[in-house]
């Protein structure tokens, strides 16, 4: 079994939003919507400042409230722990949107709920997700946590990292390297 | 204080959600009854085709692949063999399809039927449009001489119009990328090292252990390979020293952020040189072997101590010393980055030269982690007959001025077009290729004055940019995704070439620049300068000269060629530099000859009057000037610019983030309304905005009146006497409260 995850190096990321466009074109995400996005946090007061830049998306949690609350089981765990939405089973009730602490889902203009898939179609072909493959700063690492020799396993052993809103208890699988 | 933008706010602030646009959404279908089939599995369905291209959304020209699915545009990705991108496009290149699909593109040739500035055109055939241009060009040639026609150019297609103009008999070919951007940098390095920096820059930043950025906001200026090098160096623990009145993205990656008082960079550079010389931190062997004028330099900077620089720059003396030592500690793998857009205050050649001198003292030119010697593919040119020799050029309008300008000045041609008593103002015709002059040249009133005085204005563009509104004839070019272009030959660590082939049929009645120039040449009797039958023949001829072919390049997109140049100086080897003395000139003999300071000196620049702030401007990673601000993928990320305001200033004016404000400069020129962004990330004495917004063309409804145009506020410039660069950070602005 595999457990897919993503590590994003906040030290490398420059917040260019290339990941957002690459996802849009790869996955035909309509203009005006996005499956991933950029957050810039600035701390301190001039001139003592620090900043953290993050590319954010669905955290593909182990304990996903969106899967739990979905009345039709459209939201489900697919291989490698990836959380997906089966569009033709989705009734667009938005329970998952309300339950997601990360605001990672949106209503597609065709009526179903859409979100990051970790580009499972690419992963199956042995490729990185589109956002990872495009990033000019090489700030993202995608891989299998069950493989102790994968780059992501190694980087999570050697670097400090955090997850977002860990207190929500969802066991997110996008890690931010600090 | 933490400023957190959640996703919805991000979209609201930076994306201005465009609602129900449905581009491409209908191609997602689901397999009925298959539980595991989510939309994601189906993306790879359908037949996929790839066409090689190199990007035209900025000048970096990354090479990649255009993917079509079932014949429809899908996506653009980088070519892993391309040293400019290493297979990773930036957001602009990734969103390049938005340029092709833009419904507001120019669709057909247009001929003006009203006076200039009033946008009343009639649609024309290509034949009519080109006949009109040829007749006017010939009339100008007859009456005033062929030299009275100038070309402004930016982008790949400009090359064919250069050929056309040279064949016609004019050498007045200008690009704003010189006098409005990197001209002073090229001249400063030429004066010091006998060679320019070039593009892509020959900086070996990927191997740098210390990087010094002076007003250079790498990461926000998304020069792809350079950003990749920067992030790699940061990840490898390089010490970054960023000098910027604004806490840029690069500043946030820096060990030292020096929020310098704007317009005082020269004082800091001289103080650094002073410390490095006084503390004997310079590379003694390198300086002895390769440089000229060390003693004169030492004497000249004697007084420029950190204590002298402190009240000027507001940077504390201990920090100036500490950062100078940090540079020396990591030398020669220390890169004092030469910057790119350097036309700031009018003493720009001198300021950039101070950085070049610093690099020489650190011994970083020709060394790993500093600057490398670029390789460049040698590809045979298609044989052309000799061009006629022009009798005059733009310089004649400026006797005894700008002696070291090696390229034509866009601003100079503009000045030499406005009828002025006592000046040889001879320009009667402008051909403007891909250069949106009203949003590019400072002192926009002069641009308009010049445009009104002309006998002929031709604009070749993809979009109905502001310049097209002033043209007599508008020629719609097809986008880079719909055409061949000349082979890309970029300098770099490796010698490479790249091909651009058409991925799509040209939409509407648009044509490639090569076709337009060739057809116009026929009307002018200049067809001998376009002797190729088809553009494929032209490319194949050139490619065969290096043992490749069009057929091969269509399959691989990028080809690496053998080269044997060394990237770095060999230990102890003698080198001759292209300067008067054959040495790296710390003391410039060429500047001395022309009566300029042979060693850079500090000049005090004017400061903002009470209640005014310096107008600073820069780039955003998802846009290239006003070129991309109508691209739906990119406006989705950033639809309008914002004005950065320090909280203390915002409080004084009672302005909050998200409020729309109107800015005005000291000459009373007002901006379009622009959203306020109150942030700790900027000094109290300057305001900042991203350049390229505030389009005033209704035809581009996506970008029409979105944000403010900084160029419009630049009613004053400080001219660099050495090479004619237009220093644009000489403008002071304030809030126009009656307009809020």
Short mmCIF file of C-alpha atoms in Angstrom, two decimals, chain B residues 120-567:
data_model
loop_
_atom_site.label_atom_id
_atom_site.label_comp_id
_atom_site.label_asym_id
_atom_site.label_seq_id
_atom_site.Cartn_x
_atom_site.Cartn_y
_atom_site.Cartn_z
CA UNK B 120 -12.29 55.24 -35.66
CA UNK B 121 -11.04 52.56 -38.00
CA UNK B 122 -12.31 50.68 -40.98
CA UNK B 123 -11.57 47.03 -41.45
CA UNK B 124 -9.21 46.42 -44.33
CA UNK B 125 -7.74 43.55 -46.29
CA UNK B 126 -4.05 42.83 -45.85
CA UNK B 127 -3.47 44.10 -49.36
CA UNK B 128 -5.15 47.44 -48.65
CA UNK B 129 -3.35 47.86 -45.34
CA UNK B 130 0.09 47.07 -46.74
CA UNK B 131 -0.48 49.25 -49.82
CA UNK B 132 -1.39 52.14 -47.54
CA UNK B 133 1.78 51.68 -45.48
CA UNK B 134 4.06 51.27 -48.51
CA UNK B 135 2.67 54.42 -50.16
CA UNK B 136 3.25 56.47 -46.99
CA UNK B 137 6.72 55.02 -46.43
CA UNK B 138 7.73 55.84 -49.99
CA UNK B 139 6.36 59.37 -49.64
CA UNK B 140 8.41 59.90 -46.47
CA UNK B 141 11.49 58.45 -48.16
CA UNK B 142 11.08 60.79 -51.10
CA UNK B 143 10.42 63.92 -49.09
CA UNK B 144 12.66 63.46 -46.02
CA UNK B 145 14.76 60.35 -46.60
CA UNK B 146 14.34 56.73 -45.48
CA UNK B 147 16.10 57.47 -42.16
CA UNK B 148 13.03 59.40 -41.06
CA UNK B 149 11.24 56.15 -40.31
CA UNK B 150 11.95 54.49 -36.96
CA UNK B 151 11.11 51.07 -35.59
CA UNK B 152 10.23 50.31 -31.98
CA UNK B 153 10.41 46.66 -31.18
CA UNK B 154 10.05 44.13 -28.39
CA UNK B 155 9.72 40.43 -29.03
CA UNK B 156 10.59 37.72 -31.51
CA UNK B 157 8.78 39.12 -34.53
CA UNK B 158 10.69 42.41 -34.41
CA UNK B 159 13.61 40.83 -36.22
CA UNK B 160 11.80 40.76 -39.59
CA UNK B 161 10.87 44.41 -39.33
CA UNK B 162 14.49 45.22 -38.48
CA UNK B 163 15.50 43.58 -41.74
CA UNK B 164 12.79 45.48 -43.57
CA UNK B 165 13.82 48.83 -42.10
CA UNK B 166 17.51 48.28 -42.76
CA UNK B 167 16.70 47.32 -46.33
CA UNK B 168 14.59 50.47 -46.60
CA UNK B 169 17.60 52.54 -45.50
CA UNK B 170 17.07 53.32 -41.81
CA UNK B 171 19.04 52.19 -38.79
CA UNK B 172 16.76 53.87 -36.30
CA UNK B 173 15.71 50.74 -34.48
CA UNK B 174 14.94 51.14 -30.80
CA UNK B 175 13.74 48.93 -27.99
CA UNK B 176 12.55 50.36 -24.67
CA UNK B 177 14.46 47.51 -23.08
CA UNK B 178 17.57 49.68 -23.54
CA UNK B 179 17.00 53.28 -22.39
CA UNK B 180 14.03 52.40 -20.17
CA UNK B 181 15.45 49.27 -18.64
CA UNK B 182 18.80 47.51 -18.79
CA UNK B 183 20.84 49.87 -20.96
CA UNK B 184 22.85 51.40 -18.09
CA UNK B 185 23.71 47.93 -16.84
CA UNK B 186 25.07 46.78 -20.18
CA UNK B 187 27.12 49.97 -20.57
CA UNK B 188 28.42 49.83 -16.98
CA UNK B 189 29.70 46.27 -17.42
CA UNK B 190 31.03 47.06 -20.86
CA UNK B 191 32.98 49.99 -19.39
CA UNK B 192 34.31 47.85 -16.55
CA UNK B 193 34.82 44.39 -18.07
CA UNK B 194 34.62 45.08 -21.80
CA UNK B 195 31.54 42.84 -21.98
CA UNK B 196 27.88 43.19 -21.12
CA UNK B 197 25.82 41.01 -18.82
CA UNK B 198 23.41 39.85 -21.51
CA UNK B 199 20.06 38.11 -21.32
CA UNK B 200 19.60 35.60 -19.76
CA UNK B 201 22.14 37.07 -17.36
CA UNK B 202 25.50 35.35 -17.10
CA UNK B 203 25.18 35.25 -13.31
CA UNK B 204 26.30 31.98 -11.72
CA UNK B 205 23.84 32.46 -8.89
CA UNK B 206 23.08 28.75 -8.55
CA UNK B 207 26.60 28.33 -7.17
CA UNK B 208 26.72 31.57 -5.17
CA UNK B 209 27.36 31.45 -1.45
CA UNK B 210 26.47 35.09 -1.01
CA UNK B 211 23.97 37.00 -3.16
CA UNK B 212 23.57 40.76 -3.00
CA UNK B 213 20.38 42.14 -4.51
CA UNK B 214 20.03 45.87 -4.91
CA UNK B 215 16.45 46.72 -5.79
CA UNK B 216 16.31 43.46 -7.70
CA UNK B 217 13.19 41.56 -6.67
CA UNK B 218 13.91 38.10 -7.99
CA UNK B 219 10.86 35.92 -7.49
CA UNK B 220 8.58 38.83 -8.23
CA UNK B 221 10.43 39.36 -11.48
CA UNK B 222 9.87 35.85 -12.71
CA UNK B 223 12.92 35.46 -14.92
CA UNK B 224 12.56 31.75 -14.89
CA UNK B 225 16.06 30.26 -14.85
CA UNK B 226 17.22 33.00 -12.55
CA UNK B 227 14.45 32.34 -10.03
CA UNK B 228 15.35 28.66 -10.15
CA UNK B 229 19.01 29.49 -9.49
CA UNK B 230 18.05 31.82 -6.65
CA UNK B 231 15.81 29.31 -4.91
CA UNK B 232 18.47 26.61 -5.28
CA UNK B 233 21.10 28.88 -3.76
CA UNK B 234 18.75 29.80 -0.90
CA UNK B 235 18.05 26.12 -0.28
CA UNK B 236 21.80 25.49 -0.22
CA UNK B 237 22.19 28.07 2.51
CA UNK B 238 23.52 31.05 0.56
CA UNK B 239 23.60 34.30 2.50
CA UNK B 240 21.27 36.75 0.80
CA UNK B 241 21.66 40.48 1.33
CA UNK B 242 18.73 42.44 -0.08
CA UNK B 243 18.76 46.20 -0.40
CA UNK B 244 15.21 47.40 -1.01
CA UNK B 245 12.89 49.97 0.54
CA UNK B 246 10.28 47.25 0.33
CA UNK B 247 10.24 43.88 2.04
CA UNK B 248 10.22 41.98 -1.23
CA UNK B 249 9.86 38.23 -1.59
CA UNK B 250 13.63 38.09 -2.01
CA UNK B 251 14.03 40.16 1.16
CA UNK B 252 11.98 37.55 3.00
CA UNK B 253 14.55 34.94 1.95
CA UNK B 254 17.45 37.10 3.08
CA UNK B 255 19.69 37.00 6.11
CA UNK B 256 20.07 40.76 5.78
CA UNK B 257 17.30 43.03 4.60
CA UNK B 258 18.59 46.57 4.32
CA UNK B 259 15.54 48.84 3.89
CA UNK B 260 17.50 51.64 2.34
CA UNK B 261 16.23 55.17 1.93
CA UNK B 262 15.30 55.31 -1.76
CA UNK B 263 17.75 56.98 -4.16
CA UNK B 264 20.79 56.49 -1.92
CA UNK B 265 22.05 53.10 -3.15
CA UNK B 266 25.22 54.64 -4.50
CA UNK B 267 26.27 55.71 -0.99
CA UNK B 268 25.87 52.17 0.31
CA UNK B 269 27.83 50.70 -2.61
CA UNK B 270 30.68 53.17 -2.08
CA UNK B 271 30.71 52.42 1.65
CA UNK B 272 30.94 48.70 0.90
CA UNK B 273 33.84 49.37 -1.47
CA UNK B 274 35.44 51.49 1.23
CA UNK B 275 35.18 48.73 3.85
CA UNK B 276 36.46 46.06 1.49
CA UNK B 277 39.48 48.19 0.58
CA UNK B 278 40.21 49.64 4.04
CA UNK B 279 39.91 46.26 5.78
CA UNK B 280 41.94 44.69 2.95
CA UNK B 281 39.21 42.16 2.26
CA UNK B 282 39.58 42.33 -1.53
CA UNK B 283 41.06 39.57 -3.69
CA UNK B 284 44.59 40.93 -3.89
CA UNK B 285 45.90 38.58 -6.55
CA UNK B 286 42.87 39.04 -8.78
CA UNK B 287 42.97 42.82 -8.40
CA UNK B 288 46.69 42.88 -9.19
CA UNK B 289 46.50 40.56 -12.15
CA UNK B 290 43.30 41.69 -13.85
CA UNK B 291 42.36 45.22 -12.82
CA UNK B 292 43.36 48.77 -13.65
CA UNK B 293 43.15 51.82 -11.37
CA UNK B 294 43.01 50.31 -7.88
CA UNK B 295 44.99 53.14 -6.26
CA UNK B 296 42.76 55.79 -7.83
CA UNK B 297 39.71 53.89 -6.61
CA UNK B 298 41.12 53.59 -3.12
CA UNK B 299 41.77 57.30 -2.99
CA UNK B 300 38.36 58.18 -4.41
CA UNK B 301 36.37 56.18 -1.82
CA UNK B 302 38.55 57.11 1.16
CA UNK B 303 35.84 59.37 2.61
CA UNK B 304 32.95 57.02 1.87
CA UNK B 305 33.01 55.31 5.24
CA UNK B 306 29.99 53.50 6.71
CA UNK B 307 29.65 56.42 9.12
CA UNK B 308 29.46 58.77 6.13
CA UNK B 309 26.84 56.55 4.48
CA UNK B 310 24.66 56.10 7.56
CA UNK B 311 22.77 59.42 7.57
CA UNK B 312 22.37 59.20 3.80
CA UNK B 313 21.10 55.63 3.55
CA UNK B 314 19.70 55.09 7.07
CA UNK B 315 21.65 51.81 7.14
CA UNK B 316 23.64 51.49 10.37
CA UNK B 317 27.45 51.45 10.05
CA UNK B 318 27.85 48.11 11.80
CA UNK B 319 25.45 46.52 9.34
CA UNK B 320 27.34 47.98 6.39
CA UNK B 321 30.56 46.51 7.78
CA UNK B 322 29.01 43.17 8.65
CA UNK B 323 27.49 42.73 5.20
CA UNK B 324 30.73 43.78 3.47
CA UNK B 325 32.62 41.17 5.51
CA UNK B 326 29.99 38.57 4.67
CA UNK B 327 30.56 39.29 0.95
CA UNK B 328 34.31 39.00 1.34
CA UNK B 329 34.06 35.83 3.41
CA UNK B 330 32.19 34.05 0.61
CA UNK B 331 34.20 35.53 -2.25
CA UNK B 332 34.67 34.78 -5.06
CA UNK B 333 31.35 32.93 -4.83
CA UNK B 334 29.69 36.26 -4.00
CA UNK B 335 27.43 37.77 -6.59
CA UNK B 336 26.59 41.44 -6.43
CA UNK B 337 23.70 41.06 -8.81
CA UNK B 338 23.81 43.61 -11.64
CA UNK B 339 20.00 43.92 -11.66
CA UNK B 340 17.95 44.31 -14.80
CA UNK B 341 15.62 47.27 -14.74
CA UNK B 342 18.14 49.85 -13.57
CA UNK B 343 16.93 53.19 -15.00
CA UNK B 344 16.15 54.87 -11.69
CA UNK B 345 17.82 58.18 -10.92
CA UNK B 346 19.87 59.26 -13.94
CA UNK B 347 23.25 58.24 -12.51
CA UNK B 348 22.42 54.64 -13.23
CA UNK B 349 25.42 53.67 -15.33
CA UNK B 350 27.61 54.92 -12.50
CA UNK B 351 25.61 53.10 -9.80
CA UNK B 352 25.67 49.81 -11.67
CA UNK B 353 29.37 50.36 -12.26
CA UNK B 354 29.89 50.65 -8.50
CA UNK B 355 28.39 47.16 -8.20
CA UNK B 356 30.60 45.96 -11.06
CA UNK B 357 33.65 47.34 -9.23
CA UNK B 358 32.56 45.57 -6.07
CA UNK B 359 32.39 42.31 -8.02
CA UNK B 360 35.90 42.93 -9.33
CA UNK B 361 37.24 43.53 -5.83
CA UNK B 362 35.63 40.28 -4.72
CA UNK B 363 37.09 38.54 -7.76
CA UNK B 364 33.71 37.17 -8.76
CA UNK B 365 33.76 37.94 -12.52
CA UNK B 366 34.82 34.75 -14.27
CA UNK B 367 34.57 32.72 -11.10
CA UNK B 368 32.22 30.00 -9.87
CA UNK B 369 29.34 31.55 -7.94
CA UNK B 370 29.95 34.94 -9.56
CA UNK B 371 29.74 35.38 -13.33
CA UNK B 372 30.41 32.74 -15.97
CA UNK B 373 31.43 33.14 -19.59
CA UNK B 374 28.33 32.28 -21.60
CA UNK B 375 28.28 29.96 -24.58
CA UNK B 376 26.18 30.90 -27.60
CA UNK B 377 25.29 28.69 -30.52
CA UNK B 378 26.75 29.76 -33.86
CA UNK B 379 24.09 29.26 -36.48
CA UNK B 380 24.63 30.46 -40.02
CA UNK B 381 22.49 33.40 -41.09
CA UNK B 382 20.31 33.15 -44.15
CA UNK B 383 22.32 34.99 -46.83
CA UNK B 384 20.96 38.46 -47.54
CA UNK B 385 22.18 41.21 -49.85
CA UNK B 386 23.99 44.14 -48.26
CA UNK B 387 21.86 46.87 -46.70
CA UNK B 388 22.10 50.45 -47.96
CA UNK B 389 24.12 52.83 -45.79
CA UNK B 390 21.93 55.38 -44.00
CA UNK B 391 23.06 59.01 -44.23
CA UNK B 392 21.95 59.94 -40.73
CA UNK B 393 20.64 58.40 -37.54
CA UNK B 394 18.91 59.32 -34.29
CA UNK B 395 22.16 60.51 -32.71
CA UNK B 396 22.27 63.49 -35.08
CA UNK B 397 19.39 64.97 -33.09
CA UNK B 398 21.58 64.89 -29.97
CA UNK B 399 24.98 66.34 -30.87
CA UNK B 400 27.53 65.78 -28.08
CA UNK B 401 25.02 63.93 -25.91
CA UNK B 402 25.00 60.34 -24.65
CA UNK B 403 28.40 59.51 -26.13
CA UNK B 404 28.40 55.97 -24.79
CA UNK B 405 24.93 54.90 -25.95
CA UNK B 406 25.50 51.77 -27.99
CA UNK B 407 21.88 51.29 -28.96
CA UNK B 408 19.15 53.65 -30.11
CA UNK B 409 17.06 55.35 -27.43
CA UNK B 410 13.30 54.92 -27.67
CA UNK B 411 12.92 58.08 -25.64
CA UNK B 412 15.45 59.81 -27.89
CA UNK B 413 13.53 58.94 -31.03
CA UNK B 414 10.38 60.15 -29.33
CA UNK B 415 12.08 63.47 -28.47
CA UNK B 416 13.46 63.76 -31.98
CA UNK B 417 9.95 63.37 -33.39
CA UNK B 418 8.42 66.31 -31.52
CA UNK B 419 8.98 69.45 -33.60
CA UNK B 420 11.45 71.52 -31.55
CA UNK B 421 13.12 74.74 -32.68
CA UNK B 422 16.87 74.32 -33.15
CA UNK B 423 16.74 70.56 -33.08
CA UNK B 424 17.00 68.23 -36.03
CA UNK B 425 13.66 66.58 -35.43
CA UNK B 426 13.29 64.47 -38.43
CA UNK B 427 11.18 61.44 -37.63
CA UNK B 428 8.06 61.22 -39.74
CA UNK B 429 7.09 57.58 -39.46
CA UNK B 430 6.98 55.00 -36.66
CA UNK B 431 6.58 51.29 -37.04
CA UNK B 432 5.75 49.92 -33.63
CA UNK B 433 6.08 46.18 -33.15
CA UNK B 434 4.75 44.68 -29.90
CA UNK B 435 5.67 47.77 -27.92
CA UNK B 436 2.86 49.51 -26.09
CA UNK B 437 4.57 52.89 -25.98
CA UNK B 438 1.90 54.87 -24.06
CA UNK B 439 2.32 52.50 -21.09
CA UNK B 440 6.07 52.06 -21.60
CA UNK B 441 7.76 55.40 -22.16
CA UNK B 442 7.90 57.83 -19.24
CA UNK B 443 6.72 61.40 -19.83
CA UNK B 444 3.62 60.06 -21.61
CA UNK B 445 2.56 63.54 -22.73
CA UNK B 446 5.63 63.66 -24.94
CA UNK B 447 4.77 60.29 -26.45
CA UNK B 448 1.35 61.58 -27.41
CA UNK B 449 2.83 64.81 -28.77
CA UNK B 450 5.20 62.80 -30.95
CA UNK B 451 2.45 60.45 -32.11
CA UNK B 452 0.34 63.45 -33.17
CA UNK B 453 3.21 64.97 -35.17
CA UNK B 454 3.90 61.89 -37.29
CA UNK B 455 2.99 61.30 -40.93
CA UNK B 456 2.67 57.55 -40.43
CA UNK B 457 2.15 55.30 -37.43
CA UNK B 458 1.93 51.54 -37.91
CA UNK B 459 1.24 49.23 -34.98
CA UNK B 460 1.77 45.49 -35.23
CA UNK B 461 0.28 43.77 -32.22
CA UNK B 462 -1.77 40.88 -30.95
CA UNK B 463 -4.02 42.88 -28.67
CA UNK B 464 -5.73 46.25 -29.19
CA UNK B 465 -3.15 47.89 -26.92
CA UNK B 466 -3.16 51.66 -26.29
CA UNK B 467 -0.62 52.19 -29.08
CA UNK B 468 -3.00 50.76 -31.66
CA UNK B 469 -5.40 53.59 -30.87
CA UNK B 470 -2.77 56.02 -32.19
CA UNK B 471 -1.90 54.07 -35.32
CA UNK B 472 -2.94 54.84 -38.88
CA UNK B 473 -2.73 51.18 -39.70
CA UNK B 474 -3.08 48.33 -37.24
CA UNK B 475 -1.74 44.96 -38.32
CA UNK B 476 -2.98 41.99 -36.29
CA UNK B 477 -0.25 39.48 -35.63
CA UNK B 478 -1.10 35.92 -34.72
CA UNK B 479 0.14 34.70 -31.34
CA UNK B 480 3.35 32.76 -30.83
CA UNK B 481 1.30 29.57 -30.60
CA UNK B 482 0.12 30.04 -34.19
CA UNK B 483 3.41 30.70 -35.97
CA UNK B 484 6.98 29.77 -36.70
CA UNK B 485 9.64 32.18 -35.62
CA UNK B 486 13.35 32.41 -35.99
CA UNK B 487 15.51 29.95 -34.08
CA UNK B 488 16.04 30.93 -30.45
CA UNK B 489 19.72 31.29 -29.71
CA UNK B 490 20.15 32.21 -26.05
CA UNK B 491 23.47 32.64 -24.29
CA UNK B 492 23.91 30.36 -21.31
CA UNK B 493 26.03 27.72 -19.63
CA UNK B 494 25.33 25.53 -22.61
CA UNK B 495 25.08 26.22 -26.29
CA UNK B 496 21.48 25.52 -27.27
CA UNK B 497 18.92 26.32 -29.90
CA UNK B 498 15.13 26.07 -29.69
CA UNK B 499 12.35 25.94 -32.24
CA UNK B 500 8.95 27.56 -32.25
CA UNK B 501 6.46 25.82 -34.53
CA UNK B 502 2.75 26.62 -34.89
CA UNK B 503 0.57 24.50 -32.59
CA UNK B 504 -2.66 25.98 -33.86
CA UNK B 505 -4.02 27.45 -37.07
CA UNK B 506 -3.94 31.24 -36.95
CA UNK B 507 -7.26 32.53 -35.63
CA UNK B 508 -9.18 35.32 -37.37
CA UNK B 509 -7.41 37.22 -40.14
CA UNK B 510 -4.09 37.34 -38.27
CA UNK B 511 -0.64 36.68 -39.71
CA UNK B 512 2.87 35.95 -38.45
CA UNK B 513 5.29 38.89 -38.33
CA UNK B 514 7.61 37.15 -40.81
CA UNK B 515 4.80 36.98 -43.35
CA UNK B 516 3.76 40.58 -42.73
CA UNK B 517 7.31 41.92 -43.19
CA UNK B 518 7.88 39.84 -46.32
CA UNK B 519 4.61 40.94 -47.90
CA UNK B 520 5.35 44.57 -47.07
CA UNK B 521 8.81 44.19 -48.58
CA UNK B 522 7.19 43.20 -51.87
CA UNK B 523 5.13 46.39 -51.87
CA UNK B 524 8.31 48.40 -51.26
CA UNK B 525 10.39 46.59 -53.87
CA UNK B 526 12.59 45.18 -51.12
CA UNK B 527 11.78 41.51 -51.59
CA UNK B 528 15.47 40.72 -52.08
CA UNK B 529 15.83 40.99 -48.29
CA UNK B 530 13.30 38.19 -47.85
CA UNK B 531 14.63 35.70 -50.38
CA UNK B 532 13.23 32.57 -48.74
CA UNK B 533 10.21 30.94 -50.32
CA UNK B 534 8.51 29.84 -47.09
CA UNK B 535 9.56 30.33 -43.52
CA UNK B 536 10.10 26.59 -43.22
CA UNK B 537 12.77 26.91 -45.94
CA UNK B 538 14.41 29.71 -44.02
CA UNK B 539 14.51 27.65 -40.80
CA UNK B 540 15.64 24.50 -42.53
CA UNK B 541 18.53 26.36 -44.17
CA UNK B 542 19.76 27.68 -40.85
CA UNK B 543 19.25 24.38 -39.04
CA UNK B 544 21.11 22.39 -41.68
CA UNK B 545 24.15 24.62 -41.10
CA UNK B 546 24.53 23.06 -37.68
CA UNK B 547 23.74 19.52 -38.78
CA UNK B 548 20.10 19.59 -37.71
CA UNK B 549 16.90 20.12 -39.67
CA UNK B 550 13.41 21.46 -39.23
CA UNK B 551 12.17 17.89 -39.11
CA UNK B 552 14.50 16.99 -36.26
CA UNK B 553 13.77 20.16 -34.30
CA UNK B 554 10.02 19.57 -34.55
CA UNK B 555 10.60 16.32 -32.70
CA UNK B 556 12.99 17.55 -30.02
CA UNK B 557 12.26 21.29 -29.66
CA UNK B 558 15.62 22.02 -28.05
CA UNK B 559 19.06 20.94 -29.23
CA UNK B 560 22.25 21.18 -27.24
CA UNK B 561 25.32 21.86 -29.34
CA UNK B 562 28.91 21.05 -28.52
CA UNK B 563 30.98 23.93 -27.18
CA UNK B 564 34.42 24.12 -25.66
CA UNK B 565 34.43 27.49 -23.89
CA UNK B 566 35.40 27.48 -20.23
CA UNK B 567 32.71 28.73 -17.89
#
